Amino acid sequence: MKLRGKTCLVTGANSGIGKITAIELAKQKARVVMLCRNEEKAEKARQEIYKVSGNTDIHIILCDLSSQQQIHDAADEYRRRFTSLDILINNAGIIAGNERLETADGFELTFAVNHLAPFTLTLLLLDLLRHSEAGRIITVSSEAHRFARFDMEDLQLKHHPYSGLNAYCISKLCNIWFTRQLAALTSRSKLSVNCLHPGFVASNFGNSASAAFKALLILSQPFAISNEKGAATTLYLAGSEAPEHISGHYFKDKKIKKPSKAALNDAYAEELWEKSAALTRLELHKVSLS
Ligand SMILES: NC(=O)c1ccc[n+]([C@@H]2O[C@H](COP(=O)([O-])OP(=O)(O)OC[C@H]3O[C@@H](n4cnc5c(N)ncnc54)[C@H](OP(=O)(O)O)[C@@H]3O)[C@@H](O)[C@H]2O)c1
């Protein structure tokens, strides 16, 4: 798909992989809508994107993705300001420390930001994506999904020992289940729904992680790739290089990669879908999928 004139919404576009993604989309003359939680950081990034790309069609929607209400407000704002959406990039993500934190909605923080937020935002904007001639939904997952220790009855680790790292691994597994289930449900539409691992990237990622994890990240920095390389697979899936109508896959280095056995379990994917719908109280019967 040619990106010129397309409208792209990128979450977490003020930093790391998301900012480079936004810059490259802007360079290719797409309209870029940055969904960010911090106004100052978002505005600073927008100025940088203007400067580097020469494209001024860059917009900000403020939203803290840990709040379901703010996601609903952001989707409403999107509809007031824009009439179309071609590419949604669910990029924002966190890894938390080892203290289990809950959002104002009562959800475990990592599960809320990394999984429930993309679930809600995508479904609230799905009709716009479906009206695009070739709508694309891209979610940034991680190879970390392979290390998830999970119990489907306790994905928010309320009744199991909590670690920020395991919560992160579970949330990235959820990204793949979400992608596969949404792709299955929209298989009769023109939508492409895929997810990816960006590589181990030298971004701001891990700032809120435990001290031990941060130390590990610092030690591993020599092996990390740049944000530019980290954004490559996202941009591949957004752009014309990627084959059209490929949906429901997990990508790494611009190629389809087989995810873990658990990630390929359709019953888990369906169960997550049902649980997420119940938790977010989305009126899914009103969402047209095909
Ligand atoms: N870096 C890696 O090695 C790596 C590896 C595998 C997967 N990933 C995935 O890549 C994605 C991008 O991460 P990154 O490496 O670019 O890290 P990053 O530089 O920390 O960027 C994360 C972005 O998410 C935003 N964000 C976090 N919590 C948010 C919230 N509650 N509401 C709205 N925005 C929020 C951050 O905003 P603030 O700036 O305001 O905090 C930031 O813009 C994540 O999904 C991550 O899981 C990264």
Coordinates of C-alpha atoms and ligand atoms in Angstrom, one line a residue:
M1 CA 0.0 0.0 0.0
K2 CA 1.4 3.4 -0.9
L3 CA 1.5 5.5 2.2
R4 CA 1.1 9.0 0.6
G5 CA -2.2 10.4 1.8
K6 CA -2.9 7.5 4.1
T7 CA -3.9 8.2 7.7
C8 CA -1.9 6.3 10.3
L9 CA -2.5 6.3 14.1
V10 CA 0.6 5.3 16.1
T11 CA 0.4 4.8 19.9
G12 CA 3.5 5.7 21.9
A13 CA 4.7 7.8 19.0
N14 CA 6.8 10.2 21.2
S15 CA 9.6 7.8 21.9
G16 CA 11.7 4.8 20.7
I17 CA 10.3 2.6 18.0
G18 CA 7.0 4.5 17.8
K19 CA 8.7 7.8 17.1
I20 CA 10.9 6.4 14.4
T21 CA 7.8 4.7 12.9
A22 CA 6.0 8.1 12.9
I23 CA 9.0 9.8 11.3
E24 CA 9.3 7.3 8.5
L25 CA 5.5 7.4 7.8
A26 CA 5.7 11.2 7.8
K27 CA 8.6 11.0 5.3
Q28 CA 6.5 8.9 3.0
K29 CA 3.8 11.7 3.1
A30 CA 1.3 9.9 5.3
R31 CA -0.9 11.8 7.7
V32 CA 0.3 10.7 11.2
V33 CA -1.8 10.9 14.3
M34 CA 0.3 10.4 17.4
L35 CA -1.5 8.9 20.4
C36 CA 0.6 9.9 23.5
R37 CA 0.0 10.4 27.2
N38 CA 2.3 13.3 27.9
E39 CA 1.6 16.6 26.1
E40 CA 5.1 18.1 26.5
K41 CA 6.8 14.9 25.2
A42 CA 4.3 14.5 22.4
E43 CA 4.8 18.1 21.2
K44 CA 8.6 17.9 21.3
A45 CA 8.4 14.7 19.2
R46 CA 6.0 16.3 16.8
Q47 CA 8.4 19.2 16.3
E48 CA 11.2 16.7 15.6
I49 CA 9.0 14.8 13.1
Y50 CA 8.1 18.0 11.3
K51 CA 11.8 19.0 11.1
V52 CA 13.1 15.6 9.9
S53 CA 10.3 14.8 7.5
G54 CA 9.2 18.2 6.2
N55 CA 5.6 16.9 6.7
T56 CA 3.3 19.1 8.8
D57 CA 0.3 16.8 8.6
I58 CA 1.2 15.4 12.1
H59 CA -1.4 15.5 14.9
I60 CA -1.6 14.6 18.6
I61 CA -4.3 12.9 20.6
L62 CA -3.6 12.8 24.3
C63 CA -4.5 9.6 26.0
D64 CA -3.2 7.5 28.9
L65 CA -3.7 4.0 27.7
S66 CA -4.0 2.6 31.3
S67 CA -7.5 4.3 31.4
Q68 CA -10.4 2.7 29.5
Q69 CA -12.3 6.0 29.8
Q70 CA -9.4 7.9 28.2
I71 CA -9.3 5.4 25.3
H72 CA -13.0 5.9 24.7
D73 CA -12.5 9.7 24.8
A74 CA -9.5 9.4 22.4
A75 CA -11.5 7.3 19.9
D76 CA -14.3 9.9 20.1
E77 CA -11.8 12.7 19.6
Y78 CA -10.3 10.8 16.6
R79 CA -13.7 10.6 15.0
R80 CA -14.4 14.3 15.5
R81 CA -11.1 15.3 14.0
F82 CA -10.6 12.7 11.2
T83 CA -12.9 10.9 8.9
S84 CA -10.7 8.0 7.9
L85 CA -8.1 5.6 9.3
D86 CA -6.0 3.3 7.1
I87 CA -3.3 2.0 9.5
L88 CA -3.5 1.5 13.3
I89 CA -0.2 0.8 14.9
N90 CA -0.6 -0.5 18.5
N91 CA 3.0 0.2 19.6
A92 CA 2.9 1.7 23.1
G93 CA 4.0 -0.7 25.8
I94 CA 5.5 -1.0 29.2
I95 CA 7.3 -3.3 31.5
A96 CA 6.6 -2.6 35.1
G97 CA 8.5 -3.3 38.3
N98 CA 7.9 -6.2 40.6
E99 CA 5.2 -4.6 42.7
R100 CA 1.8 -5.5 41.3
L101 CA 0.0 -2.2 40.4
E102 CA -3.6 -1.8 39.4
T103 CA -5.1 0.9 37.2
A104 CA -8.0 3.1 38.2
D105 CA -10.2 0.5 36.4
G106 CA -8.9 -2.2 38.7
F107 CA -6.7 -4.0 36.0
E108 CA -3.2 -5.1 36.4
L109 CA -1.2 -2.3 34.9
T110 CA 0.8 -4.2 32.2
F111 CA -2.2 -6.2 31.1
A112 CA -4.2 -3.0 30.9
V113 CA -1.7 -1.0 28.8
N114 CA -0.2 -3.7 26.7
H115 CA -3.3 -5.8 26.0
L116 CA -6.6 -4.2 27.0
A117 CA -5.7 -0.8 25.5
P118 CA -5.0 -2.2 22.0
F119 CA -8.1 -4.4 22.3
T120 CA -10.4 -1.4 23.1
L121 CA -8.8 1.1 20.8
T122 CA -8.8 -1.2 17.8
L123 CA -12.4 -2.2 18.3
L124 CA -13.6 1.3 18.8
L125 CA -11.9 2.4 15.5
L126 CA -12.5 -0.9 13.6
D127 CA -15.3 0.5 11.4
L128 CA -13.0 3.3 10.1
L129 CA -10.3 0.7 9.4
R130 CA -12.8 -1.5 7.6
H131 CA -13.8 1.4 5.4
S132 CA -10.2 1.9 4.2
E133 CA -9.4 0.2 0.9
A134 CA -6.8 -1.9 2.7
G135 CA -6.9 -1.3 6.4
R136 CA -4.1 -2.6 8.5
I137 CA -3.8 -3.3 12.2
I138 CA -0.2 -3.8 13.4
T139 CA 0.5 -4.7 17.1
V140 CA 4.0 -4.6 18.5
S141 CA 4.5 -7.9 20.4
S142 CA 7.8 -9.5 21.5
E143 CA 9.7 -12.7 21.5
A144 CA 9.3 -12.4 25.3
H145 CA 5.9 -14.0 24.7
R146 CA 7.7 -17.4 24.6
F147 CA 8.6 -17.1 28.3
A148 CA 5.1 -16.4 29.6
R149 CA 4.1 -18.5 32.6
F150 CA 0.3 -18.2 32.6
D151 CA -3.0 -19.5 33.9
M152 CA -5.9 -18.5 31.7
E153 CA -7.9 -18.0 34.9
D154 CA -5.4 -15.5 36.2
L155 CA -3.8 -13.5 33.3
Q156 CA -3.6 -10.5 35.6
L157 CA -1.5 -12.4 38.2
K158 CA -3.8 -11.7 41.1
H159 CA -3.5 -15.2 42.6
H160 CA 0.0 -16.2 41.4
P161 CA 3.4 -14.8 42.4
Y162 CA 3.8 -11.5 40.6
S163 CA 6.8 -10.4 38.6
G164 CA 6.9 -7.4 36.2
L165 CA 8.7 -9.5 33.7
N166 CA 6.2 -12.4 33.6
A167 CA 3.3 -9.8 33.4
Y168 CA 5.1 -8.4 30.4
C169 CA 5.6 -11.8 28.8
I170 CA 1.9 -12.6 29.3
S171 CA 0.8 -9.3 27.8
K172 CA 3.0 -9.9 24.7
L173 CA 1.4 -13.4 24.3
C174 CA -2.0 -11.7 24.5
N175 CA -0.9 -9.4 21.6
I176 CA -0.5 -12.5 19.5
W177 CA -3.8 -14.1 20.6
F178 CA -5.6 -10.8 20.0
T179 CA -4.1 -10.6 16.5
R180 CA -4.9 -14.1 15.6
Q181 CA -8.5 -13.9 16.9
L182 CA -9.2 -10.6 15.3
A183 CA -7.7 -11.8 12.0
A184 CA -10.0 -14.9 12.2
L185 CA -13.1 -12.8 13.0
T186 CA -12.3 -10.4 10.1
S187 CA -11.2 -12.9 7.6
R188 CA -14.0 -12.0 5.2
S189 CA -13.0 -8.3 5.2
K190 CA -10.1 -6.5 3.4
L191 CA -8.4 -5.9 6.8
S192 CA -4.8 -7.2 7.5
V193 CA -4.2 -7.8 11.1
N194 CA -0.6 -8.8 12.1
C195 CA 1.9 -8.5 15.0
L196 CA 5.6 -8.5 15.3
H197 CA 8.8 -8.7 17.3
P198 CA 10.9 -5.5 16.7
G199 CA 14.2 -7.0 17.9
F200 CA 16.1 -6.0 21.1
V201 CA 16.0 -2.2 20.7
A202 CA 18.0 0.5 22.5
S203 CA 14.9 2.6 23.3
N204 CA 13.6 4.0 26.6
F205 CA 12.0 0.7 27.1
G206 CA 12.4 -0.7 30.7
N207 CA 12.5 2.7 32.5
S208 CA 9.8 1.5 34.9
A209 CA 11.1 -2.1 35.3
S210 CA 12.6 -3.6 38.4
A211 CA 16.2 -2.6 39.3
A212 CA 17.5 -6.1 38.4
F213 CA 15.8 -5.9 34.9
K214 CA 17.2 -2.4 34.3
A215 CA 20.7 -3.6 35.2
L216 CA 20.3 -6.5 32.8
L217 CA 19.2 -4.0 30.1
I218 CA 22.2 -1.8 30.7
L219 CA 24.6 -4.7 30.4
S220 CA 22.9 -5.9 27.2
Q221 CA 23.0 -2.5 25.5
P222 CA 26.0 -3.4 23.3
F223 CA 23.8 -6.1 21.7
A224 CA 20.8 -3.8 21.2
I225 CA 19.8 -2.6 17.7
S226 CA 18.9 1.1 16.9
N227 CA 15.3 2.4 17.0
E228 CA 15.5 2.7 13.2
K229 CA 16.2 -1.0 12.9
G230 CA 13.6 -1.7 15.5
A231 CA 10.9 0.1 13.5
A232 CA 11.7 -1.8 10.3
T233 CA 9.2 -4.7 10.6
T234 CA 6.4 -2.3 11.7
L235 CA 7.1 -0.1 8.6
Y236 CA 7.3 -3.2 6.4
L237 CA 3.9 -4.2 7.5
A238 CA 2.5 -0.7 7.1
G239 CA 4.0 -0.1 3.6
S240 CA 3.8 -1.4 0.1
E241 CA 6.6 -4.0 0.4
A242 CA 4.3 -6.3 2.5
P243 CA 2.0 -8.5 0.5
E244 CA -1.6 -7.5 0.8
H245 CA -4.2 -9.7 2.5
I246 CA -1.7 -11.4 4.8
S247 CA -3.5 -11.6 8.2
G248 CA -3.1 -13.3 11.5
H249 CA 0.6 -13.7 11.5
Y250 CA 3.5 -12.9 13.8
F251 CA 6.5 -11.3 12.1
K252 CA 10.2 -10.9 12.9
D253 CA 12.8 -9.3 10.6
K254 CA 10.1 -8.7 8.0
K255 CA 9.3 -12.4 7.7
I256 CA 6.5 -14.6 9.1
K257 CA 7.8 -16.4 12.2
K258 CA 6.2 -19.2 14.0
P259 CA 5.3 -18.0 17.5
S260 CA 5.2 -20.3 20.6
K261 CA 2.9 -23.3 20.8
A262 CA 0.7 -21.5 23.3
A263 CA 0.4 -18.5 21.0
L264 CA -1.0 -20.8 18.3
N265 CA -3.6 -22.2 20.6
D266 CA -6.9 -21.0 19.1
A267 CA -8.9 -21.9 22.2
Y268 CA -6.8 -19.6 24.3
A269 CA -7.1 -16.8 21.8
E270 CA -10.9 -17.2 21.8
E271 CA -11.0 -17.3 25.6
L272 CA -8.9 -14.1 25.8
W273 CA -11.2 -12.4 23.4
E274 CA -14.3 -13.3 25.6
K275 CA -12.5 -12.3 28.8
S276 CA -11.3 -9.0 27.3
A277 CA -14.8 -8.2 26.0
A278 CA -16.2 -8.8 29.4
L279 CA -13.5 -6.8 31.2
T280 CA -13.8 -3.8 28.9
R281 CA -17.6 -4.0 28.7
L282 CA -17.3 -3.2 25.0
E283 CA -20.6 -3.6 23.1
L284 CA -19.2 -6.1 20.7
H285 CA -22.5 -6.9 19.2
K286 CA -22.4 -3.4 17.7
V287 CA -18.9 -3.9 16.2
S288 CA -19.2 -5.2 12.6
L289 CA -16.2 -7.5 11.9
S290 CA -16.7 -8.7 8.3
Ligands
LIG1 N1 12.8 -2.1 23.1 C1 12.8 -3.5 22.9 O1 13.8 -4.1 23.0 C2 11.5 -4.2 22.6 C3 11.5 -5.5 22.4 C4 10.3 -6.2 22.1 C5 9.2 -5.5 22.0 N2 9.2 -4.1 22.3 C6 7.9 -3.4 22.3 O2 8.0 -2.3 21.4 C7 7.0 -1.3 21.8 C8 7.6 0.1 21.8 O3 8.6 0.1 22.9 P1 9.9 0.9 22.8 O4 11.0 0.0 22.9 O5 9.9 1.9 21.7 O6 9.9 1.6 24.3 P2 9.7 3.2 24.7 O7 10.8 4.0 24.1 O8 9.7 3.1 26.2 O9 8.3 3.6 24.1 C9 7.1 3.2 24.7 C10 6.0 4.2 24.3 O10 4.8 3.7 25.0 C11 4.2 4.9 25.6 N3 3.4 4.5 26.8 C12 3.7 3.7 27.8 N4 2.7 3.6 28.7 C13 1.7 4.4 28.1 C14 0.4 4.7 28.6 N5 -0.1 4.3 29.7 N6 -0.4 5.5 27.8 C15 0.1 6.0 26.6 N7 1.4 5.7 26.1 C16 2.1 4.9 26.9 C17 5.4 5.6 26.1 O11 5.1 6.9 26.5 P3 6.0 7.8 27.6 O12 7.1 8.3 26.8 O13 5.0 8.9 28.0 O14 6.4 6.9 28.7 C18 6.3 5.6 24.9 O15 5.9 6.5 23.9 C19 6.4 -1.8 23.1 O16 5.2 -2.4 22.9 C20 7.4 -2.9 23.6 O17 6.8 -3.9 24.4 C21 10.3 -3.5 22.6

